[in-house]
PDB file of C-alpha atoms in Angstrom:
ATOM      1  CA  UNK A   1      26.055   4.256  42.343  1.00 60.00           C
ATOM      2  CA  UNK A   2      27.408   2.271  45.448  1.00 82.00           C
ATOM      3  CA  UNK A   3      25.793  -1.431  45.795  1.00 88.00           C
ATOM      4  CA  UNK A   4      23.699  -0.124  48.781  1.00 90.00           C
ATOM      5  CA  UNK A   5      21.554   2.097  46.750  1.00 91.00           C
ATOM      6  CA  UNK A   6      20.882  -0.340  44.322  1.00 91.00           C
ATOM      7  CA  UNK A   7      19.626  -2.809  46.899  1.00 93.00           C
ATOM      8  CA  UNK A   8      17.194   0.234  47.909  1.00 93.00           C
ATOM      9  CA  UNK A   9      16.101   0.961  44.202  1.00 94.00           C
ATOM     10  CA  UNK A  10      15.622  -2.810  44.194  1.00 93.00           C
ATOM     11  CA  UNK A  11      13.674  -2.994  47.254  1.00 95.00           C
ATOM     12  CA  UNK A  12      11.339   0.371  45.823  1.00 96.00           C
ATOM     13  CA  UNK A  13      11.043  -1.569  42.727  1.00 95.00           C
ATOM     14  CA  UNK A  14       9.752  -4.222  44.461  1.00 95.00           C
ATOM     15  CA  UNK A  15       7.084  -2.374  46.332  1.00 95.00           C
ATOM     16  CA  UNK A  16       6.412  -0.508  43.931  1.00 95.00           C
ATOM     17  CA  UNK A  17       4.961  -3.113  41.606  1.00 94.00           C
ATOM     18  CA  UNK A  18       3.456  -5.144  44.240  1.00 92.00           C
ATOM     19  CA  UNK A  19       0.796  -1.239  44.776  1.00 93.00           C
ATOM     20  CA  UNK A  20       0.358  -1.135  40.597  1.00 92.00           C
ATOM     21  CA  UNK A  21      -1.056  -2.914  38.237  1.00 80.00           C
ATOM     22  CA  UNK A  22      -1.961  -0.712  34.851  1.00 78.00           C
ATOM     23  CA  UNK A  23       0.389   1.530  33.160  1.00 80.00           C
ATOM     24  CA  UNK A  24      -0.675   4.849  34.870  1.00 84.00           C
ATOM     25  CA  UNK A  25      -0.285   6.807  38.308  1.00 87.00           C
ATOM     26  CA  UNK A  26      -1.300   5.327  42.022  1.00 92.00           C
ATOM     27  CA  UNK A  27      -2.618   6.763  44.692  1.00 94.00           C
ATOM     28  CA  UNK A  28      -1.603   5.063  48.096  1.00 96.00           C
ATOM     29  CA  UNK A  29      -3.291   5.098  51.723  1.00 96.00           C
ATOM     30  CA  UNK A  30      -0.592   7.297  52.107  1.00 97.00           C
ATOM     31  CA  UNK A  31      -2.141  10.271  51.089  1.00 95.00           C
ATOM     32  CA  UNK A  32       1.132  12.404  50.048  1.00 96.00           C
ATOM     33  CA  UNK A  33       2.636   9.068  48.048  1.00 98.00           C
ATOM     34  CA  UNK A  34       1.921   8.308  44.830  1.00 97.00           C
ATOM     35  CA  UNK A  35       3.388   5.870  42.387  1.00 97.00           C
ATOM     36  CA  UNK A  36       3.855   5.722  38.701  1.00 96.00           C
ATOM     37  CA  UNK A  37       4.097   2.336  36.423  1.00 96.00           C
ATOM     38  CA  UNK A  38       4.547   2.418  32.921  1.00 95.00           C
ATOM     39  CA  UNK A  39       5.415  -0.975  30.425  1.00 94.00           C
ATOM     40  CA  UNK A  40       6.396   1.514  27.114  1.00 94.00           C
ATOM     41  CA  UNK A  41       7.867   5.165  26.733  1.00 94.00           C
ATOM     42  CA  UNK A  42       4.438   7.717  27.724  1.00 92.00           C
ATOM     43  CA  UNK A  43       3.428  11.028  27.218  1.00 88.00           C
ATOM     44  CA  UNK A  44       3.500  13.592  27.000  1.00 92.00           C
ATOM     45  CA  UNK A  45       1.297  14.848  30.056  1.00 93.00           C
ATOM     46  CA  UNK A  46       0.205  17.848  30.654  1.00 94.00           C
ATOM     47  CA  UNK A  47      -0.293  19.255  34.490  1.00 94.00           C
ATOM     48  CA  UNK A  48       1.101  21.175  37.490  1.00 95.00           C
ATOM     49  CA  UNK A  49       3.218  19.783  39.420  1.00 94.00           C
ATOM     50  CA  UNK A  50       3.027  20.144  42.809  1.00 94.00           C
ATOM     51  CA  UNK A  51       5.986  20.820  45.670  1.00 94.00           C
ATOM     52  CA  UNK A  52       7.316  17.225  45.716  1.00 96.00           C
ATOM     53  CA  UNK A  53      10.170  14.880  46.254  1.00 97.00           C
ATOM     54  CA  UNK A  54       9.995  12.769  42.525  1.00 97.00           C
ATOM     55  CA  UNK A  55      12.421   9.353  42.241  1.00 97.00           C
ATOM     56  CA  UNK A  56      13.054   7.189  39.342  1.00 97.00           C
ATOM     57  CA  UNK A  57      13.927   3.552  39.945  1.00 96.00           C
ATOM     58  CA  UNK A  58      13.480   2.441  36.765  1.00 96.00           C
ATOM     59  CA  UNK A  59      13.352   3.559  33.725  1.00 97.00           C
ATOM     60  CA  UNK A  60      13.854   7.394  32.234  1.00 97.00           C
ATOM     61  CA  UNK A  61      11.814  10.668  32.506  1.00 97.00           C
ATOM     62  CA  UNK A  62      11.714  14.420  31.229  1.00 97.00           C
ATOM     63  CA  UNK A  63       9.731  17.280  32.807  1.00 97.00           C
ATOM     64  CA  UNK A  64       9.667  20.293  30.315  1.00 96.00           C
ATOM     65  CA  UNK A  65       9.159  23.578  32.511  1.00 97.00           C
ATOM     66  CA  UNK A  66       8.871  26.538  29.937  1.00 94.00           C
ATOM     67  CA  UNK A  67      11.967  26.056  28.005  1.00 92.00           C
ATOM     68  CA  UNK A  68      14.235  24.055  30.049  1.00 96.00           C
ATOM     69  CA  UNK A  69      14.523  20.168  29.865  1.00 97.00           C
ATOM     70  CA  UNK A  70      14.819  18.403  33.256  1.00 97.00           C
ATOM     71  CA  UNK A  71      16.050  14.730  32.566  1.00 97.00           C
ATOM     72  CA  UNK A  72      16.125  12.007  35.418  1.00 96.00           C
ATOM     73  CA  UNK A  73      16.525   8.699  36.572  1.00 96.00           C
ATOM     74  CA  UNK A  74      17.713   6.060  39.014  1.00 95.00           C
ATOM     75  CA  UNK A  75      20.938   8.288  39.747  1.00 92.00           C
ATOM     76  CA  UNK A  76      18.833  11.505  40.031  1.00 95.00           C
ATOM     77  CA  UNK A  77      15.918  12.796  42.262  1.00 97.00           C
ATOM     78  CA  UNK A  78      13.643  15.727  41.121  1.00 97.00           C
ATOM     79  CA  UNK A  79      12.286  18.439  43.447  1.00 96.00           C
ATOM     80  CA  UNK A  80       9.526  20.721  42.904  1.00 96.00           C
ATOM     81  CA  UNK A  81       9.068  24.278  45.622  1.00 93.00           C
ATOM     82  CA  UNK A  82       6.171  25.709  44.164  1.00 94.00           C
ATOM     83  CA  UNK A  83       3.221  24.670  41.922  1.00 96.00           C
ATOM     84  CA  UNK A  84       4.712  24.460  38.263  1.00 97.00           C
ATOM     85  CA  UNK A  85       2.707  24.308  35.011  1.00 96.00           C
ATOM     86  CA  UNK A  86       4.815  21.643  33.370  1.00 96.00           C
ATOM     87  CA  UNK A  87       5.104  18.588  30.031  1.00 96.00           C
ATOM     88  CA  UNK A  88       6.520  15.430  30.937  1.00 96.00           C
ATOM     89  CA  UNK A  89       7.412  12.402  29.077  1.00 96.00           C
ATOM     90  CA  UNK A  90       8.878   8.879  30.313  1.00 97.00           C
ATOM     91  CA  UNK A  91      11.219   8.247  27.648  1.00 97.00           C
ATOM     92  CA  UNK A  92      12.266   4.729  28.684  1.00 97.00           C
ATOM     93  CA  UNK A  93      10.276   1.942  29.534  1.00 96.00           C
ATOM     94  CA  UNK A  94       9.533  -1.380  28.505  1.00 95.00           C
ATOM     95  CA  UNK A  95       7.605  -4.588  29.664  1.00 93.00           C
ATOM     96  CA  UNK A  96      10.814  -6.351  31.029  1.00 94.00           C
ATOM     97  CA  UNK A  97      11.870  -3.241  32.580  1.00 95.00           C
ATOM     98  CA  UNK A  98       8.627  -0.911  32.876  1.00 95.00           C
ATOM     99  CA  UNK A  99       9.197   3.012  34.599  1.00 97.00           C
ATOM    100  CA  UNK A 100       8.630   2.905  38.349  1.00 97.00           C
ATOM    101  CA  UNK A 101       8.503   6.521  40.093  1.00 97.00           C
ATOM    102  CA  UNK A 102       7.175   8.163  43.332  1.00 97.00           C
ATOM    103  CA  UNK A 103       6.438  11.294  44.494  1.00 98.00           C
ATOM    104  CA  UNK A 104       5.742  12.763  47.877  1.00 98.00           C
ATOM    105  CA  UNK A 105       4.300  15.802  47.997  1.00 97.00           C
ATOM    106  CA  UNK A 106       4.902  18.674  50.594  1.00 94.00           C
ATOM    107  CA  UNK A 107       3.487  21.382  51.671  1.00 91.00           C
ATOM    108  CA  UNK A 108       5.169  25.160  52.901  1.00 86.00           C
ATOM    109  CA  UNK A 109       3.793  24.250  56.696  1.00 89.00           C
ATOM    110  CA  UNK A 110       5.190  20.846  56.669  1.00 93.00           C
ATOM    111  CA  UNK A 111       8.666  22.070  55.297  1.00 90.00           C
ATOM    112  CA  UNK A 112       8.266  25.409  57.501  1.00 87.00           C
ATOM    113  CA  UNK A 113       8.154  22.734  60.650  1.00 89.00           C
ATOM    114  CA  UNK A 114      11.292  20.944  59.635  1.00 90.00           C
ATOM    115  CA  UNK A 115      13.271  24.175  59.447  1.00 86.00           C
ATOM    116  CA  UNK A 116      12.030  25.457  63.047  1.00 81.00           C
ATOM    117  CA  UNK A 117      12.635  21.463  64.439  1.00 77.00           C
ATOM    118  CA  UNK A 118      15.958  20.966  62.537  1.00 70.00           C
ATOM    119  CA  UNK A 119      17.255  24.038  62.548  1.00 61.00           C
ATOM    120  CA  UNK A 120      18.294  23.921  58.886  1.00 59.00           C
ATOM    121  CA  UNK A 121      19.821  27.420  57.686  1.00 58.00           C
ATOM    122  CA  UNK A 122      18.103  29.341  54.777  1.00 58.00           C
ATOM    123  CA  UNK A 123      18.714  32.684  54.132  1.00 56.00           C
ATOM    124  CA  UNK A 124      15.979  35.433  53.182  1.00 55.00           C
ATOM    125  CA  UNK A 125      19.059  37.418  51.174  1.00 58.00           C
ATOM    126  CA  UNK A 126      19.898  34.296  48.810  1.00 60.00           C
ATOM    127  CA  UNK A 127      18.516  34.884  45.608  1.00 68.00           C
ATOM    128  CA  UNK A 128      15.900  33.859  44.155  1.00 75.00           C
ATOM    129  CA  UNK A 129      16.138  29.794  42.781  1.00 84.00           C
ATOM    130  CA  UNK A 130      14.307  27.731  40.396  1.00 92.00           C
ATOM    131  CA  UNK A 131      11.534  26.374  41.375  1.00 93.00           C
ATOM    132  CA  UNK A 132      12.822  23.027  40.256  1.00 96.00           C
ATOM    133  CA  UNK A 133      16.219  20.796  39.937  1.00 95.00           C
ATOM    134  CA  UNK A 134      17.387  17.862  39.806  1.00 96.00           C
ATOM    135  CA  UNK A 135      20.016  16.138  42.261  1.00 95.00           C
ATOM    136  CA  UNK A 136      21.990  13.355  42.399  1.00 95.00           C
ATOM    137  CA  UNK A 137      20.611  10.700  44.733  1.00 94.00           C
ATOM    138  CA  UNK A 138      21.970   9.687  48.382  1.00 93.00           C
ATOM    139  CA  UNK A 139      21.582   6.985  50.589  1.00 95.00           C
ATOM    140  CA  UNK A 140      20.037   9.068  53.718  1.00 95.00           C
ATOM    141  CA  UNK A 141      17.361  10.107  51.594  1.00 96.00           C
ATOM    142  CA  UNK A 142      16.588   6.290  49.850  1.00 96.00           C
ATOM    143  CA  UNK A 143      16.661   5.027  53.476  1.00 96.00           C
ATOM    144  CA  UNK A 144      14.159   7.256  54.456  1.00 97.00           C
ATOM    145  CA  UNK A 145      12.190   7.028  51.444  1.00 97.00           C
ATOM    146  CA  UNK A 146      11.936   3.234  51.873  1.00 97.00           C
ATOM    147  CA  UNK A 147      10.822   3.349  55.581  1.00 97.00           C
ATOM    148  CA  UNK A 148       7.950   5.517  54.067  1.00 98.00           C
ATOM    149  CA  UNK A 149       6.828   3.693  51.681  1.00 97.00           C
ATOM    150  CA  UNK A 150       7.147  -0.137  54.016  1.00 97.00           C
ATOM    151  CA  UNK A 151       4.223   1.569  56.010  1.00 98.00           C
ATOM    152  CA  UNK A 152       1.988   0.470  53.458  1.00 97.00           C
ATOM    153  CA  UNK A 153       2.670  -3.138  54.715  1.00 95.00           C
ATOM    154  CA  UNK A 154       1.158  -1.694  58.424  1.00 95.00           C
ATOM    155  CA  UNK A 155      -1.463   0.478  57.707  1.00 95.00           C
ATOM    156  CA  UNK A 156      -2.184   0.776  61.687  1.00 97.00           C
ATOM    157  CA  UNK A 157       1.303   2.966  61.863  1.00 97.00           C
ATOM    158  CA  UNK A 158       0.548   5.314  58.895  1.00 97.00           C
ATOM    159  CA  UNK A 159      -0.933   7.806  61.227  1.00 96.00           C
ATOM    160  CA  UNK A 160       1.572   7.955  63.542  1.00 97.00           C
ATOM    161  CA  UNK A 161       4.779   7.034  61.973  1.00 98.00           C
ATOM    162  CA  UNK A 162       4.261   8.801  58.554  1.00 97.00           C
ATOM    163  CA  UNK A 163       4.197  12.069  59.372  1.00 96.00           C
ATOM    164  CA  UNK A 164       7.592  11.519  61.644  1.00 96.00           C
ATOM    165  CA  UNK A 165       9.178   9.430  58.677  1.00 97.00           C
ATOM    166  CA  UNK A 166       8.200  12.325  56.023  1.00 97.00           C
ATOM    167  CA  UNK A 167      10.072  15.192  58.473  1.00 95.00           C
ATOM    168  CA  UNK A 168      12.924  13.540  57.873  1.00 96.00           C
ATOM    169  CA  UNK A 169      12.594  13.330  54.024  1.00 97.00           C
ATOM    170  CA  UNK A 170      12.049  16.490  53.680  1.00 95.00           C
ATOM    171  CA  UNK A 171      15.505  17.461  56.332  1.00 94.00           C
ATOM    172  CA  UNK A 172      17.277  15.227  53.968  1.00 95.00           C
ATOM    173  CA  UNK A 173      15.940  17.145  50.573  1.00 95.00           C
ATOM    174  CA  UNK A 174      16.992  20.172  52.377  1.00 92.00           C
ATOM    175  CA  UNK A 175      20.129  19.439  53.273  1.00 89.00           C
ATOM    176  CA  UNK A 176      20.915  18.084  49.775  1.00 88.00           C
ATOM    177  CA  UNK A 177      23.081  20.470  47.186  1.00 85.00           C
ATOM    178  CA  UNK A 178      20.103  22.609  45.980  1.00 85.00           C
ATOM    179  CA  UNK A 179      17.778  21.919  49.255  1.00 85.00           C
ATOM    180  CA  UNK A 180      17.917  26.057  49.756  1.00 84.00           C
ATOM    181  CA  UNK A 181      15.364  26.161  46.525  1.00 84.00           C
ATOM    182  CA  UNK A 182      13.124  24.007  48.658  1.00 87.00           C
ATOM    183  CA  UNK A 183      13.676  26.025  52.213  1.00 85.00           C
ATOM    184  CA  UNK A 184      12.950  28.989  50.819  1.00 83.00           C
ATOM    185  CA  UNK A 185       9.158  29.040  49.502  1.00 83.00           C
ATOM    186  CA  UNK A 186       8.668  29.005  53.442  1.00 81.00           C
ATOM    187  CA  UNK A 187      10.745  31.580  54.889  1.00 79.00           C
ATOM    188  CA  UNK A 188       8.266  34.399  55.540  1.00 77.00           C
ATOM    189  CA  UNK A 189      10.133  37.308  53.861  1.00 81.00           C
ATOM    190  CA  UNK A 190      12.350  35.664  51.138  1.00 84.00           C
ATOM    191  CA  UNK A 191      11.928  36.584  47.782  1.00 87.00           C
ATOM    192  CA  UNK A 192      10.577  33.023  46.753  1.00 88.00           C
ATOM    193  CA  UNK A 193       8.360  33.020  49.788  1.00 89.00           C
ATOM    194  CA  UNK A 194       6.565  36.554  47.952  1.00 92.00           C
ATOM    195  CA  UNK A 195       6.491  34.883  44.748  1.00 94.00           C
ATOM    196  CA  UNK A 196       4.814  31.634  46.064  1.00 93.00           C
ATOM    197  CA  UNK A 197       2.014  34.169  47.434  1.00 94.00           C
ATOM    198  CA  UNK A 198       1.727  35.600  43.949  1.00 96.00           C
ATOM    199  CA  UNK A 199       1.642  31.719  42.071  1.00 97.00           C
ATOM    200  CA  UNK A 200      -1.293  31.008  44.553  1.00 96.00           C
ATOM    201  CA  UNK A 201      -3.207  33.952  43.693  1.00 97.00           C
ATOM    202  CA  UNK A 202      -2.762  32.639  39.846  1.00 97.00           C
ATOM    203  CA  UNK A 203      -3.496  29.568  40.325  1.00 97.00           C
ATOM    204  CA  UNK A 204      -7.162  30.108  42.374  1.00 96.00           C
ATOM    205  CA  UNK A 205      -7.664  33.277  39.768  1.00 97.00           C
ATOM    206  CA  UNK A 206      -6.212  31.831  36.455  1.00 96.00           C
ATOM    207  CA  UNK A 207      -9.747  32.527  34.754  1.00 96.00           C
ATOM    208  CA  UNK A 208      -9.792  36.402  35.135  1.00 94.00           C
ATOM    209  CA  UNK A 209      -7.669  39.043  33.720  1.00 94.00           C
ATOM    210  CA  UNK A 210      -5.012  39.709  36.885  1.00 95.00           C
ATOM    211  CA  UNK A 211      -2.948  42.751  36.559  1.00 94.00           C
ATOM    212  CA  UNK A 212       0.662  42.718  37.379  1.00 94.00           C
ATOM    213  CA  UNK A 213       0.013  45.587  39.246  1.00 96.00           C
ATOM    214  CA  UNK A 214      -1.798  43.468  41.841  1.00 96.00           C
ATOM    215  CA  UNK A 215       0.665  40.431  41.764  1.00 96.00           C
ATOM    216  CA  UNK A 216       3.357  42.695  42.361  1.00 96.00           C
ATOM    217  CA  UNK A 217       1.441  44.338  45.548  1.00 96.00           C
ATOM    218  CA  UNK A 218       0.458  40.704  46.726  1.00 96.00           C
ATOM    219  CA  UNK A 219       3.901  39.826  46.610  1.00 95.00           C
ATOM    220  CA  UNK A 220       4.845  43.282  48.457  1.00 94.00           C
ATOM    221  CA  UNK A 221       7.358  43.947  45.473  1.00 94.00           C
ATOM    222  CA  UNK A 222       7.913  46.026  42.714  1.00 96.00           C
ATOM    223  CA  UNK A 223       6.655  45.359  39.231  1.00 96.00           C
ATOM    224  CA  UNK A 224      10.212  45.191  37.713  1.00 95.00           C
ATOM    225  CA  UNK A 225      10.983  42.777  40.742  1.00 94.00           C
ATOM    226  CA  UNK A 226       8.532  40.943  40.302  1.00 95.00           C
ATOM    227  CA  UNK A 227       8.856  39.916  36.878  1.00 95.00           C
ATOM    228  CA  UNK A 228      12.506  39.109  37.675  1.00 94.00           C
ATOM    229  CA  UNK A 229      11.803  36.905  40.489  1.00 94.00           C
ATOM    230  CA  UNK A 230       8.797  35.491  38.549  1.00 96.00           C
ATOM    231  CA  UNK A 231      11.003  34.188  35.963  1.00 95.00           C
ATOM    232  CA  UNK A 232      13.826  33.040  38.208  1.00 94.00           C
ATOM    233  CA  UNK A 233      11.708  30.802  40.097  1.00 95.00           C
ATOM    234  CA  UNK A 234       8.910  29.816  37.427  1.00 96.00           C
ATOM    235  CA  UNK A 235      11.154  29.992  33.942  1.00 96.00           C
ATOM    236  CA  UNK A 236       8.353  32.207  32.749  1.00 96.00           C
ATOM    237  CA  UNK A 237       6.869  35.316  32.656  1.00 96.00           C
ATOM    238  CA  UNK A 238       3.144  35.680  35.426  1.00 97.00           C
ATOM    239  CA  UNK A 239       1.265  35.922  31.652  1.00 96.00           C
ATOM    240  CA  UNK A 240       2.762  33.000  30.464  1.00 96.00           C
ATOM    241  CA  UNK A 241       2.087  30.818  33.743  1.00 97.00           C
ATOM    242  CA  UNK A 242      -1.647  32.004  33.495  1.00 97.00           C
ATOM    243  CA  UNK A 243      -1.438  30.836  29.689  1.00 97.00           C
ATOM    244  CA  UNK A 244      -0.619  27.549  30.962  1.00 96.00           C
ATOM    245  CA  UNK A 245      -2.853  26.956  33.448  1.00 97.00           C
ATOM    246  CA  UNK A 246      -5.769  28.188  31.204  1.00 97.00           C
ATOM    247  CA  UNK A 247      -5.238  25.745  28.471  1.00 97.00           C
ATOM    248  CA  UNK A 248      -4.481  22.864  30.673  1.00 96.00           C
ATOM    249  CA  UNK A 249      -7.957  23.427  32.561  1.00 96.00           C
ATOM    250  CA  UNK A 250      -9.544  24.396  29.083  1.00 96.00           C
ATOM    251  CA  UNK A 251      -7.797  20.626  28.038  1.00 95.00           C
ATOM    252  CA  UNK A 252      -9.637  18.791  31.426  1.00 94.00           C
ATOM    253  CA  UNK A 253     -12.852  20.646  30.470  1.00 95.00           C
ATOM    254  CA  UNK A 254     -13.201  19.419  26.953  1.00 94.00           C
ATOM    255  CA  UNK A 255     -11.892  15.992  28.348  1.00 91.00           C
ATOM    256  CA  UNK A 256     -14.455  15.903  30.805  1.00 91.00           C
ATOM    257  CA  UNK A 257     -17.835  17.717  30.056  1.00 89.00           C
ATOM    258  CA  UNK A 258     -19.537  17.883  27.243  1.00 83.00           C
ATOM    259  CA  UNK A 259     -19.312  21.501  26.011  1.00 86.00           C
ATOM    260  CA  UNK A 260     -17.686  22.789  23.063  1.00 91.00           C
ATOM    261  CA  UNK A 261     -14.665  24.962  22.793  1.00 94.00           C
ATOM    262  CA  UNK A 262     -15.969  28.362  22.369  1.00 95.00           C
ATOM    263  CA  UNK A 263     -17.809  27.847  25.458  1.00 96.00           C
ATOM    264  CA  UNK A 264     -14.748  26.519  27.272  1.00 96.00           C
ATOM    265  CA  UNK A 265     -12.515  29.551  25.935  1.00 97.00           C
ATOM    266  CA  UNK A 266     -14.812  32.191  27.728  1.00 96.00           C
ATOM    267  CA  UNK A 267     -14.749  29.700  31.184  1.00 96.00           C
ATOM    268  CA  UNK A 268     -10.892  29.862  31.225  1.00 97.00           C
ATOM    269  CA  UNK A 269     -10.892  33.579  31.133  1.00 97.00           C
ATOM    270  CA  UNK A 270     -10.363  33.909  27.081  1.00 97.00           C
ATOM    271  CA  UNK A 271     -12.324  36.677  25.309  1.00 94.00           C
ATOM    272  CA  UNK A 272     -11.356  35.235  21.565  1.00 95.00           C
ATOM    273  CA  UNK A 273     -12.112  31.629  21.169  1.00 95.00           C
ATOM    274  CA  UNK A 274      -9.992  31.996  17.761  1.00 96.00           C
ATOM    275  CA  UNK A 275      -6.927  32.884  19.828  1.00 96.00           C
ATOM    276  CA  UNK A 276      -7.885  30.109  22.522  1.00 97.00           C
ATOM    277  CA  UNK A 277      -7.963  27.762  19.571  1.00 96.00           C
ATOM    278  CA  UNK A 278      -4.588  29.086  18.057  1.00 96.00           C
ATOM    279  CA  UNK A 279      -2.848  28.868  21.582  1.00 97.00           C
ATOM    280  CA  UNK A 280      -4.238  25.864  22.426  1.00 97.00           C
ATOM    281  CA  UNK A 281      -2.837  24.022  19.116  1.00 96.00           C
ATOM    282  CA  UNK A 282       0.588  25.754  19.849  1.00 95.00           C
ATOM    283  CA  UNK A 283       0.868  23.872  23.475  1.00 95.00           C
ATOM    284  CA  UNK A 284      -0.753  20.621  22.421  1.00 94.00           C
ATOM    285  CA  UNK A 285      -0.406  20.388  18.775  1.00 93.00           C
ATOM    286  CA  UNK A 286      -3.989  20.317  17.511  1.00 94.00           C
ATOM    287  CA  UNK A 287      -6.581  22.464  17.841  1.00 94.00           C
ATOM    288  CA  UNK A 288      -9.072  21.218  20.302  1.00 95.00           C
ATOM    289  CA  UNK A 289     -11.664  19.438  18.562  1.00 93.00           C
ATOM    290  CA  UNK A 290      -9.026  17.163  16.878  1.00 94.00           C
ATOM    291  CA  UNK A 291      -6.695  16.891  20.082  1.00 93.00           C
ATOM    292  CA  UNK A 292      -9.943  15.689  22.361  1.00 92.00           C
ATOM    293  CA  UNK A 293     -10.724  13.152  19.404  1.00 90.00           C
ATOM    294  CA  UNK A 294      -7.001  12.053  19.488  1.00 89.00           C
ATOM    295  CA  UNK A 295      -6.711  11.480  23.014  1.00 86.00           C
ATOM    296  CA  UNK A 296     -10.062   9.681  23.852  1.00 82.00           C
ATOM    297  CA  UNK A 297      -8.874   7.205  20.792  1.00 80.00           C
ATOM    298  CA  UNK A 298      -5.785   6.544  22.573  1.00 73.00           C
ATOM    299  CA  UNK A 299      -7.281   6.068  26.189  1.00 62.00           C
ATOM    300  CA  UNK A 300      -9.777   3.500  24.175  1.00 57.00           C
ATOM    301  CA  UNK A 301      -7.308   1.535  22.525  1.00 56.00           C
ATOM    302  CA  UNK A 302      -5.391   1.462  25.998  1.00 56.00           C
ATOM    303  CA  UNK A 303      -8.543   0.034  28.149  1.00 48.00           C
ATOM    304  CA  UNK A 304      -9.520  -2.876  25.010  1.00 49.00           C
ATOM    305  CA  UNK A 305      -5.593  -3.658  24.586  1.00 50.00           C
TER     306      UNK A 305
END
């Protein structure tokens, strides 16, 4: 990496620590920035992620999405399209040099307007992309990254400049290698435009049985197409992605309320709580009695460390 970029990881670094204080994730007055600070290796953690612009500047991370293993750090940026049922880890970390990460999350209007304003060319006919990659960092985008986040210094110019600063973050991520994957969950009529549609309807339906059927009509394709494109931009099957988003909200449930899991099953759109119980141990490990147990033990011993 040239000595200009690592001035701007530097600088990020920098700002980054002075908005953090506990190892966890930050919301900003930025509403679309977050940070991340972590003193030891964390994880794994268990969510969707959202369209977003992700960047390491220190320390290591892995997103698991399905199958496939997304590593990145200070030389890499990660970008999410669509809303992804994923597992990540930070894998390096350490009190001397503790994980520091962003994100800034879009949505399809805000990159729609930066392809009418910019001009930038996506094609409907491309076909379909993941709905997540990683890239090697540039200097365009950490320059414009950095002006973002030195708003937080001025909060009077958040509400004007922001929105301005992130149009051109998001014209950089698009005119990056893989920036088609992002361009095209907002052209009306491209294949990962459809599938988006059909994702949405999962995700606000996720607790009723959805036939493919009716994804495939929402998504004004066939059902062989569907599936295809499904998997090309998700890395699983529609089943599988409602799977995921079941357990994870079965997961926050039992976190959060006090209810037991049979209960929980039949909210998340499960008929058997002994399946719900066997599929839930195959995505987190335990069964969810013992994996509640585990995990309020560990938040405990974080807050009296």
């Amino acid at each position: 990496m040239s000595e200009q970029i690592h001035k701007y990881q530097a600088e990020l670094a920098k700002l980054i620590k002075y908005h953090t204080g506990q190892d966890r994730g930050h919301g900003t007055a930025i509403p679309s920035l977050f940070f991340s600070h972590f003193s030891t290796a964390a994880g794994p953690f268990y969510g969707v992620h959202k369209p977003s612009l992700c960047i390491v500047v220190q320390g290591m991370k892995e997103v698991l999405l399905s199958q496939e293993l997304f590593r990145y750090g200070p030389a890499d940026y990660l970008v999410t399209s669509v809303n992804l049922p994923i597992i990540g880890k930070v894998t390096e970390a350490s009190s001397e040099v503790p994980y520091l990460a962003l994100k800034i999350e879009f949505t399809p209007n805000e990159i729609l307007e930066v392809l009418g304003v910019f001009q930038v060319g996506v094609s409907k006919r491309e076909n379909t992309k993941r709905g997540m990659y990683v890239n090697l960092i540039e200097l365009p985008l950490l320059d414009a990254v950095a002006r973002f986040i030195r708003l937080l210094e001025k909060p009077e110019d958040i509400p004007i400049l922001a929105p301005l600063i992130k149009k051109e973050i998001i014209y950089r991520v698009l005119q990056g290698r893989h920036g088609a994957a992002l361009g095209q969950i907002a052209v009306e009529g491209s294949s990962a435009n459809q599938i988006n549609d059909a994702i949405e309807y999962i995700m606000n339906n996720y607790d009723r049985a959805i036939r493919v059927e009716e994804l495939a009509e929402i998504a004004h394709m066939g059902v062989s197409s569907l599936h295809r494109h499904f998997k090309g931009v998700t890395a699983m099957s529609p089943i599988q992605f409602q799977k995921q988003l079941r357990l994870q909200e079965a997961r926050h449930l039992l976190l959060t309320e006090a209810a037991d899991s049979a209960d929980v099953a039949f909210r998340v759109g499960y008929e058997s709580p002994s399946q719900f119980s066997r599929e839930y141990s195959r995505l987190f490990g335990l069964p969810p009695k013992e994996d509640i147990k585990r995990l309020k033990e560990s938040y405990d011993q974080r807050i009296n460390a």
